[in-house]
Amino acid sequence: MENIEKYTPMMQQYLSVKKNLKDAIVFYRLGDFYEMFFDDAKIASSELDLVLTGRNAGIEERVPMCGIPFHAYTGYAQKLVNRGYKVAIVEQLEDPSAAKGIVKRDVIRIITPGTLMDDGLDEKNSIQISAITDTQVHFVLCMLDMSTGETTALKVSRRLQTLIQTLLKYNIREIVVKEDFDEKVLHSIRDLGMITISYCEKEEIKDQYLPLCEVLKSDILRNTYGLLLNYCEATSCQMLSHLQLVHLEDENSYMNMDYSTLTNLELIHPLRTQSKSITLWNFLDQCSSAMGSRLLKKWVERPLVDEDLINHRLDQVEVILKNYELRMEAKEALSKIYDLERCIARIAYGSANAIDCTRLRKTLEQVPVLIDLFKGYPEFASLCDLDACEDLCRELTLALVENPPVSLKDGGLFNEGYDAVLDELRTLSRQGKDWILSQEQYERERTGIKTLKIGYNRVFGYYIEVSKGQVPMIKDEYGYIRKQTLVNNERYITQELKEKEDAILHAQEKSLRMEYDLFMAMIQDMQQYLPALHKIAHVLSYLDCVTALACVSAEGGYVRPRFNNEVFDLKEGRHPILAASKKTRYVSNSCYMDKDNSVLIITGPNMGGKSTYMRQVALIVIMAQIGCFVPAESLRMPIFDKVFTRIGASDDILSGQSTFMVEMNEANYALSNATDKSLILFDEIGRGTSTYDGMSIAQAMIEYIAVCIKAKTLFSTHYHELTSLEETLDNVKNVNVQVKEKNGEVTFMYRIIDGKASQSYGVNVARLANLPESVLERAKDLLSQYETEKKHVQQSLGFVEMSRPEPENQEIIDDLRHIDPNNCTPMQALQILSELKSKLK
């Protein structure tokens, strides 16, 4: 392809466009098809199961080619993008019938994994694209959900694992970096196999976007935002007028949970990919709109830590919960709203159709209804101070028919009386069609041919059709001119018919063109309402969420949590999801932790309910801090700043690490970042290695948490020897799963009681699993020997004084450890030194 001159003019045009799109598969419009050529065709034919053909292009060998119908391209593009490819849409920019020479073509949009707007997008989930800048102390991320225009900036520590966890947590499908970005980091991200890496060098922010990023004070944040903007503008080939104000994320303003914790607790996605398990988000999601569901997902991922904000949200939930009539009327109004956030984006993008506008109208009709419902309650006063865009709603009601067609080119979008010129053209078109019907009757009467009919096709226009048997009845004076011979019919035209056809089609064509122009002008006018519509979308999604939480709380008979500084006192708590299931009878459990009992060591057999108990406590805490009532008789609790978990035995999908290595990584993250206001859940730490190793590590962790961190901790274990720590450490307490044994058979009571388990009941559990009787008898004999000889039991558990590095100093040490001096510019080095010095102060 080096010598472009040897190709045909059309292929030369293709190659000139393709040279700037080397990392994209080009959909090249030719007539009614999008064609792909060369390597693009080979990839597309394989990925999309298309027939690979060839095309003569001026060279000896035929060029590989495959194609798809232009009107059905979205499904094909979606499939390629979901597999990590980029798709460039190259469209005809002029009417082929009016073009001189080769039709002008150019890129109108590049669809990438991170810039999907709507085609095939899961309405309740959001995907993000993020620009990343490396400061050598932090990674700075600026993230954008293109389908709604929501933009977030944040800093994370310069640790590869933290960056990867952040990318997964926020469902980032594509990252944008500069060419000199650390290749080692990019290599690890590529290994994930789910994130596309793109490049951009331009950081300048255009004047139009400056009002959106006033919250970004530092150059590095602004440069990262500029990187994101310029890449997204380049792929969309237009200005991004739907973007919202940038939100600068502060990790101290919400409960911190890493990706592992979100996964272990099954908050958003099931732990196993193919599982049909109900997640906490699924369970709480009684939202009426997709935008409400997406906001609720953010609440679950980022519970609040400000007591006033939590109580304010609980107050709002309580108002709806206690007022049945309000709850039902709110649900009724909310059931009539649509996904306003994504509708706004399509309007801003200029890709909205008439159905989008009708849905916008129906949504706006409910705004005054909801304001009237809630305006009498002081808890909702700030939400009800809202511009309902009533002028826009009236305009849409006057303009558009109730059920408009999907395609703008089909016409029939506007009501009669909306535009006088359009009405006149429609009348002419209608009169013409009425004339055709009367003319058909006239021709039947004058020829005597009762089966004669007037038809229409795009090739011949209007024609008179007569069956072969009736052809002799046609006389010369009728003025029929033969136009087409078919197997059973003859088709004719007349001078009068052709003259009328011209008037009819001309009026119809002008009418369709005018409807399209009127609609696009209306979309343009609607863009002035975008700021007000964004606010309406925020209020509607918020009301949708609090109403959903109130409905869940009412159905479950939940209670309001109360907050204090130290005591965690859960009385008869229930796992929200399992307790709601009708398949099993769920046993409620209590949990008490305070300053003197901050670490609970949980012992008992497998299948006894230890993991479920720990998850129950964590889910109830999260529900309380998102502002939801909780499944319990009562709950008093401190506000937790962070939650850390190690539950489950799955290997690490991120890097192929073993179970034990995953355990140690997650435990290290908790021990390094937890505070005395955190909640730690460790389930059978140390089981991935030998008994002595595992027991030693588990004991050391308990001692470190109890002495140095003092976080509220649930620590389940099969190492019964660890229960002696209750005697050594003042703030450690033993609890166990109650079991009843009779004649060698065990019954699980699923109750957590004080004290340590008397034995593990492992052989009894194996009996429940119906292992062969000979295996069970042999295991029983071996167990008896081990218990007698104490071969694998640690005899004593001494206690060594422990200390924890100062968190600030440890952070500086960690930062220094991750700085690569060889990749720092002098200016970066000065900035790093200044930042470290300010931290030290």
CSV table of N, CA, C and O in Angstrom, one decimal, residues 402-474:
chain,number,residue,atom,x,y,z
A,402,GLU,N,-48.3,12.2,19.5
A,402,GLU,CA,-48.2,11.4,20.7
A,402,GLU,C,-47.3,10.2,20.5
A,402,GLU,O,-46.5,9.9,21.3
A,403,ASN,N,-47.4,9.6,19.3
A,403,ASN,CA,-46.5,8.4,19.0
A,403,ASN,C,-45.8,8.6,17.7
A,403,ASN,O,-46.1,8.1,16.7
A,404,PRO,N,-44.7,9.4,17.8
A,404,PRO,CA,-43.9,9.7,16.5
A,404,PRO,C,-43.1,8.5,16.0
A,404,PRO,O,-42.8,7.5,16.8
A,405,PRO,N,-42.8,8.4,14.8
A,405,PRO,CA,-42.0,7.3,14.2
A,405,PRO,C,-40.5,7.4,14.7
A,405,PRO,O,-40.1,8.5,15.2
A,406,VAL,N,-39.8,6.3,14.7
A,406,VAL,CA,-38.4,6.3,15.1
A,406,VAL,C,-37.5,7.1,14.2
A,406,VAL,O,-36.7,7.9,14.7
A,407,SER,N,-37.7,6.9,12.9
A,407,SER,CA,-36.8,7.6,12.0
A,407,SER,C,-37.3,9.0,11.6
A,407,SER,O,-38.5,9.2,11.4
A,408,LEU,N,-36.4,9.9,11.6
A,408,LEU,CA,-36.8,11.3,11.3
A,408,LEU,C,-37.1,11.5,9.8
A,408,LEU,O,-37.8,12.4,9.4
A,409,LYS,N,-36.7,10.5,9.0
A,409,LYS,CA,-36.9,10.6,7.6
A,409,LYS,C,-38.3,10.1,7.1
A,409,LYS,O,-38.6,10.2,5.9
A,410,ASP,N,-39.0,9.5,8.1
A,410,ASP,CA,-40.3,9.0,7.7
A,410,ASP,C,-41.4,10.0,7.7
A,410,ASP,O,-42.5,9.8,7.2
A,411,GLY,N,-41.2,11.2,8.3
A,411,GLY,CA,-42.2,12.2,8.4
A,411,GLY,C,-43.2,11.9,9.5
A,411,GLY,O,-43.1,10.9,10.2
A,412,GLY,N,-44.3,12.7,9.6
A,412,GLY,CA,-45.3,12.5,10.5
A,412,GLY,C,-44.9,12.7,12.0
A,412,GLY,O,-45.5,12.2,12.9
A,413,LEU,N,-43.9,13.6,12.2
A,413,LEU,CA,-43.5,14.0,13.5
A,413,LEU,C,-44.3,15.0,14.2
A,413,LEU,O,-44.6,15.0,15.4
A,414,PHE,N,-44.8,16.0,13.4
A,414,PHE,CA,-45.4,17.2,14.0
A,414,PHE,C,-46.9,17.2,13.9
A,414,PHE,O,-47.5,16.6,13.0
A,415,ASN,N,-47.5,17.8,14.9
A,415,ASN,CA,-49.0,18.0,15.0
A,415,ASN,C,-49.4,18.9,13.9
A,415,ASN,O,-48.7,19.9,13.5
A,416,GLU,N,-50.7,18.7,13.4
A,416,GLU,CA,-51.3,19.7,12.6
A,416,GLU,C,-51.4,21.0,13.3
A,416,GLU,O,-51.8,21.1,14.5
A,417,GLY,N,-51.2,22.1,12.6
A,417,GLY,CA,-51.3,23.4,13.2
A,417,GLY,C,-50.0,24.0,13.8
A,417,GLY,O,-49.9,25.1,14.2
A,418,TYR,N,-48.9,23.1,13.8
A,418,TYR,CA,-47.6,23.5,14.4
A,418,TYR,C,-46.9,24.5,13.5
A,418,TYR,O,-46.4,25.5,13.9
A,419,ASP,N,-47.0,24.2,12.2
A,419,ASP,CA,-46.3,25.1,11.2
A,419,ASP,C,-47.2,25.2,10.0
A,419,ASP,O,-47.6,24.2,9.3
A,420,ALA,N,-47.6,26.5,9.6
A,420,ALA,CA,-48.6,26.7,8.5
A,420,ALA,C,-48.0,26.2,7.2
A,420,ALA,O,-48.8,25.6,6.4
A,421,VAL,N,-46.8,26.4,6.9
A,421,VAL,CA,-46.2,26.0,5.6
A,421,VAL,C,-46.2,24.5,5.5
A,421,VAL,O,-46.5,23.9,4.5
A,422,LEU,N,-45.8,23.8,6.6
A,422,LEU,CA,-45.8,22.3,6.6
A,422,LEU,C,-47.2,21.8,6.4
A,422,LEU,O,-47.4,20.8,5.6
A,423,ASP,N,-48.2,22.4,7.0
A,423,ASP,CA,-49.6,22.0,6.9
A,423,ASP,C,-50.0,22.1,5.4
A,423,ASP,O,-50.7,21.2,4.9
A,424,GLU,N,-49.6,23.2,4.7
A,424,GLU,CA,-50.0,23.4,3.3
A,424,GLU,C,-49.4,22.3,2.4
A,424,GLU,O,-50.1,21.8,1.5
A,425,LEU,N,-48.1,22.0,2.7
A,425,LEU,CA,-47.5,20.9,1.9
A,425,LEU,C,-48.1,19.6,2.1
A,425,LEU,O,-48.3,18.8,1.2
A,426,ARG,N,-48.5,19.3,3.4
A,426,ARG,CA,-49.2,18.1,3.7
A,426,ARG,C,-50.5,18.0,3.0
A,426,ARG,O,-50.9,16.9,2.5
A,427,THR,N,-51.2,19.1,2.9
A,427,THR,CA,-52.5,19.2,2.3
A,427,THR,C,-52.4,18.9,0.8
A,427,THR,O,-53.1,18.1,0.2
A,428,LEU,N,-51.4,19.5,0.2
A,428,LEU,CA,-51.1,19.2,-1.3
A,428,LEU,C,-50.8,17.8,-1.5
A,428,LEU,O,-51.3,17.2,-2.5
A,429,SER,N,-50.0,17.2,-0.6
A,429,SER,CA,-49.6,15.8,-0.8
A,429,SER,C,-50.9,14.9,-0.6
A,429,SER,O,-51.1,14.0,-1.4
A,430,ARG,N,-51.7,15.2,0.4
A,430,ARG,CA,-52.9,14.4,0.6
A,430,ARG,C,-53.9,14.6,-0.5
A,430,ARG,O,-54.5,13.6,-1.0
A,431,GLN,N,-54.1,15.8,-1.1
A,431,GLN,CA,-55.0,16.0,-2.2
A,431,GLN,C,-54.5,15.2,-3.4
A,431,GLN,O,-55.3,14.7,-4.1
A,432,GLY,N,-53.2,15.2,-3.6
A,432,GLY,CA,-52.7,14.4,-4.7
A,432,GLY,C,-53.0,13.0,-4.6
A,432,GLY,O,-53.4,12.3,-5.6
A,433,LYS,N,-52.9,12.4,-3.4
A,433,LYS,CA,-53.2,11.0,-3.2
A,433,LYS,C,-54.7,10.7,-3.4
A,433,LYS,O,-55.1,9.7,-3.9
A,434,ASP,N,-55.5,11.7,-2.9
A,434,ASP,CA,-57.0,11.6,-3.1
A,434,ASP,C,-57.3,11.6,-4.6
A,434,ASP,O,-58.1,10.8,-5.1
A,435,TRP,N,-56.5,12.4,-5.4
A,435,TRP,CA,-56.7,12.5,-6.9
A,435,TRP,C,-56.4,11.1,-7.5
A,435,TRP,O,-57.1,10.7,-8.4
A,436,ILE,N,-55.3,10.5,-7.0
A,436,ILE,CA,-54.9,9.2,-7.5
A,436,ILE,C,-56.1,8.2,-7.3
A,436,ILE,O,-56.4,7.4,-8.3
A,437,LEU,N,-56.7,8.2,-6.2
A,437,LEU,CA,-57.8,7.2,-5.9
A,437,LEU,C,-59.0,7.5,-6.8
A,437,LEU,O,-59.6,6.6,-7.4
A,438,SER,N,-59.3,8.8,-7.0
A,438,SER,CA,-60.5,9.1,-7.9
A,438,SER,C,-60.1,8.8,-9.3
A,438,SER,O,-61.0,8.4,-10.1
A,439,GLN,N,-58.9,9.0,-9.7
A,439,GLN,CA,-58.4,8.7,-11.1
A,439,GLN,C,-58.5,7.3,-11.4
A,439,GLN,O,-58.9,6.9,-12.5
A,440,GLU,N,-58.2,6.4,-10.4
A,440,GLU,CA,-58.3,5.0,-10.6
A,440,GLU,C,-59.7,4.6,-10.9
A,440,GLU,O,-60.0,3.8,-11.8
A,441,GLN,N,-60.7,5.2,-10.2
A,441,GLN,CA,-62.1,4.9,-10.4
A,441,GLN,C,-62.5,5.3,-11.8
A,441,GLN,O,-63.3,4.6,-12.5
A,442,TYR,N,-62.0,6.5,-12.2
A,442,TYR,CA,-62.4,7.1,-13.5
A,442,TYR,C,-61.9,6.2,-14.6
A,442,TYR,O,-62.6,5.9,-15.6
A,443,GLU,N,-60.6,5.7,-14.5
A,443,GLU,CA,-60.0,4.8,-15.5
A,443,GLU,C,-60.8,3.5,-15.6
A,443,GLU,O,-60.9,3.0,-16.7
A,444,ARG,N,-61.2,3.0,-14.5
A,444,ARG,CA,-62.0,1.7,-14.5
A,444,ARG,C,-63.3,1.9,-15.3
A,444,ARG,O,-63.7,1.0,-16.1
A,445,GLU,N,-63.9,3.1,-15.0
A,445,GLU,CA,-65.2,3.3,-15.7
A,445,GLU,C,-65.1,3.5,-17.2
A,445,GLU,O,-65.9,3.0,-18.0
A,446,ARG,N,-64.1,4.3,-17.6
A,446,ARG,CA,-64.0,4.6,-19.0
A,446,ARG,C,-63.4,3.4,-19.9
A,446,ARG,O,-63.7,3.3,-21.1
A,447,THR,N,-62.6,2.5,-19.2
A,447,THR,CA,-62.1,1.4,-19.9
A,447,THR,C,-63.0,0.1,-19.8
A,447,THR,O,-62.9,-0.8,-20.6
A,448,GLY,N,-63.8,0.1,-18.7
A,448,GLY,CA,-64.6,-1.1,-18.4
A,448,GLY,C,-63.8,-2.2,-17.8
A,448,GLY,O,-64.3,-3.3,-17.6
A,449,ILE,N,-62.5,-1.9,-17.4
A,449,ILE,CA,-61.7,-2.9,-16.8
A,449,ILE,C,-61.8,-2.8,-15.3
A,449,ILE,O,-61.2,-1.8,-14.7
A,450,LYS,N,-62.6,-3.6,-14.6
A,450,LYS,CA,-62.8,-3.4,-13.2
A,450,LYS,C,-61.6,-3.8,-12.3
A,450,LYS,O,-61.5,-3.4,-11.1
A,451,THR,N,-60.7,-4.6,-12.8
A,451,THR,CA,-59.5,-5.0,-12.0
A,451,THR,C,-58.3,-4.0,-12.2
A,451,THR,O,-57.3,-4.2,-11.7
A,452,LEU,N,-58.5,-3.0,-13.0
A,452,LEU,CA,-57.5,-2.0,-13.3
A,452,LEU,C,-57.1,-1.3,-11.9
A,452,LEU,O,-58.0,-1.0,-11.1
A,453,LYS,N,-55.8,-1.0,-11.7
A,453,LYS,CA,-55.4,-0.3,-10.5
A,453,LYS,C,-54.2,0.6,-10.8
A,453,LYS,O,-53.5,0.3,-11.8
A,454,ILE,N,-54.1,1.6,-10.0
A,454,ILE,CA,-52.9,2.5,-10.1
A,454,ILE,C,-52.0,2.2,-9.0
A,454,ILE,O,-52.4,2.3,-7.8
A,455,GLY,N,-50.8,1.9,-9.3
A,455,GLY,CA,-49.7,1.6,-8.3
A,455,GLY,C,-48.6,2.6,-8.4
A,455,GLY,O,-48.6,3.5,-9.2
A,456,TYR,N,-47.6,2.3,-7.5
A,456,TYR,CA,-46.4,3.2,-7.4
A,456,TYR,C,-45.2,2.4,-7.1
A,456,TYR,O,-45.2,1.5,-6.2
A,457,ASN,N,-44.1,2.7,-7.7
A,457,ASN,CA,-42.8,2.2,-7.2
A,457,ASN,C,-41.7,3.3,-7.5
A,457,ASN,O,-42.0,4.3,-8.2
A,458,ARG,N,-40.6,3.2,-6.8
A,458,ARG,CA,-39.6,4.2,-6.9
A,458,ARG,C,-38.9,4.3,-8.3
A,458,ARG,O,-38.4,5.4,-8.7
A,459,VAL,N,-39.0,3.2,-9.1
A,459,VAL,CA,-38.3,3.3,-10.4
A,459,VAL,C,-39.2,4.0,-11.4
A,459,VAL,O,-38.7,4.9,-12.1
A,460,PHE,N,-40.5,3.6,-11.5
A,460,PHE,CA,-41.4,4.2,-12.6
A,460,PHE,C,-42.3,5.3,-12.0
A,460,PHE,O,-42.9,6.0,-12.8
A,461,GLY,N,-42.4,5.4,-10.7
A,461,GLY,CA,-43.4,6.4,-10.2
A,461,GLY,C,-44.7,5.7,-10.2
A,461,GLY,O,-44.9,4.5,-10.0
A,462,TYR,N,-45.8,6.6,-10.5
A,462,TYR,CA,-47.2,6.0,-10.6
A,462,TYR,C,-47.4,5.4,-12.0
A,462,TYR,O,-46.9,5.9,-13.0
A,463,TYR,N,-48.2,4.3,-12.0
A,463,TYR,CA,-48.4,3.6,-13.3
A,463,TYR,C,-49.8,2.9,-13.2
A,463,TYR,O,-50.4,2.8,-12.1
A,464,ILE,N,-50.4,2.6,-14.4
A,464,ILE,CA,-51.7,1.9,-14.5
A,464,ILE,C,-51.4,0.5,-14.8
A,464,ILE,O,-50.6,0.2,-15.8
A,465,GLU,N,-51.9,-0.5,-14.0
A,465,GLU,CA,-51.6,-1.9,-14.2
A,465,GLU,C,-52.9,-2.6,-14.7
A,465,GLU,O,-54.0,-2.5,-14.0
A,466,VAL,N,-52.7,-3.4,-15.8
A,466,VAL,CA,-53.8,-4.1,-16.4
A,466,VAL,C,-53.4,-5.6,-16.5
A,466,VAL,O,-52.3,-5.8,-17.0
A,467,SER,N,-54.3,-6.5,-16.2
A,467,SER,CA,-53.9,-7.9,-16.4
A,467,SER,C,-53.8,-8.3,-17.9
A,467,SER,O,-54.5,-7.6,-18.7
A,468,LYS,N,-53.1,-9.3,-18.2
A,468,LYS,CA,-52.8,-9.7,-19.6
A,468,LYS,C,-54.1,-10.0,-20.4
A,468,LYS,O,-54.3,-9.6,-21.5
A,469,GLY,N,-55.1,-10.6,-19.7
A,469,GLY,CA,-56.4,-10.9,-20.4
A,469,GLY,C,-57.2,-9.7,-20.7
A,469,GLY,O,-58.1,-9.8,-21.6
A,470,GLN,N,-57.0,-8.5,-20.0
A,470,GLN,CA,-57.8,-7.3,-20.3
A,470,GLN,C,-57.1,-6.4,-21.2
A,470,GLN,O,-57.7,-5.3,-21.6
A,471,VAL,N,-55.9,-6.7,-21.7
A,471,VAL,CA,-55.1,-5.7,-22.5
A,471,VAL,C,-55.9,-5.4,-23.8
A,471,VAL,O,-55.9,-4.2,-24.3
A,472,PRO,N,-56.6,-6.3,-24.5
A,472,PRO,CA,-57.3,-6.0,-25.7
A,472,PRO,C,-58.4,-4.9,-25.5
A,472,PRO,O,-58.8,-4.2,-26.5
A,473,MET,N,-58.8,-4.7,-24.3
A,473,MET,CA,-59.8,-3.7,-24.0
A,473,MET,C,-59.3,-2.2,-24.1
A,473,MET,O,-60.1,-1.3,-24.0
A,474,ILE,N,-58.0,-2.1,-24.1
A,474,ILE,CA,-57.4,-0.8,-24.1
A,474,ILE,C,-57.4,-0.2,-25.5
A,474,ILE,O,-56.9,-0.8,-26.5
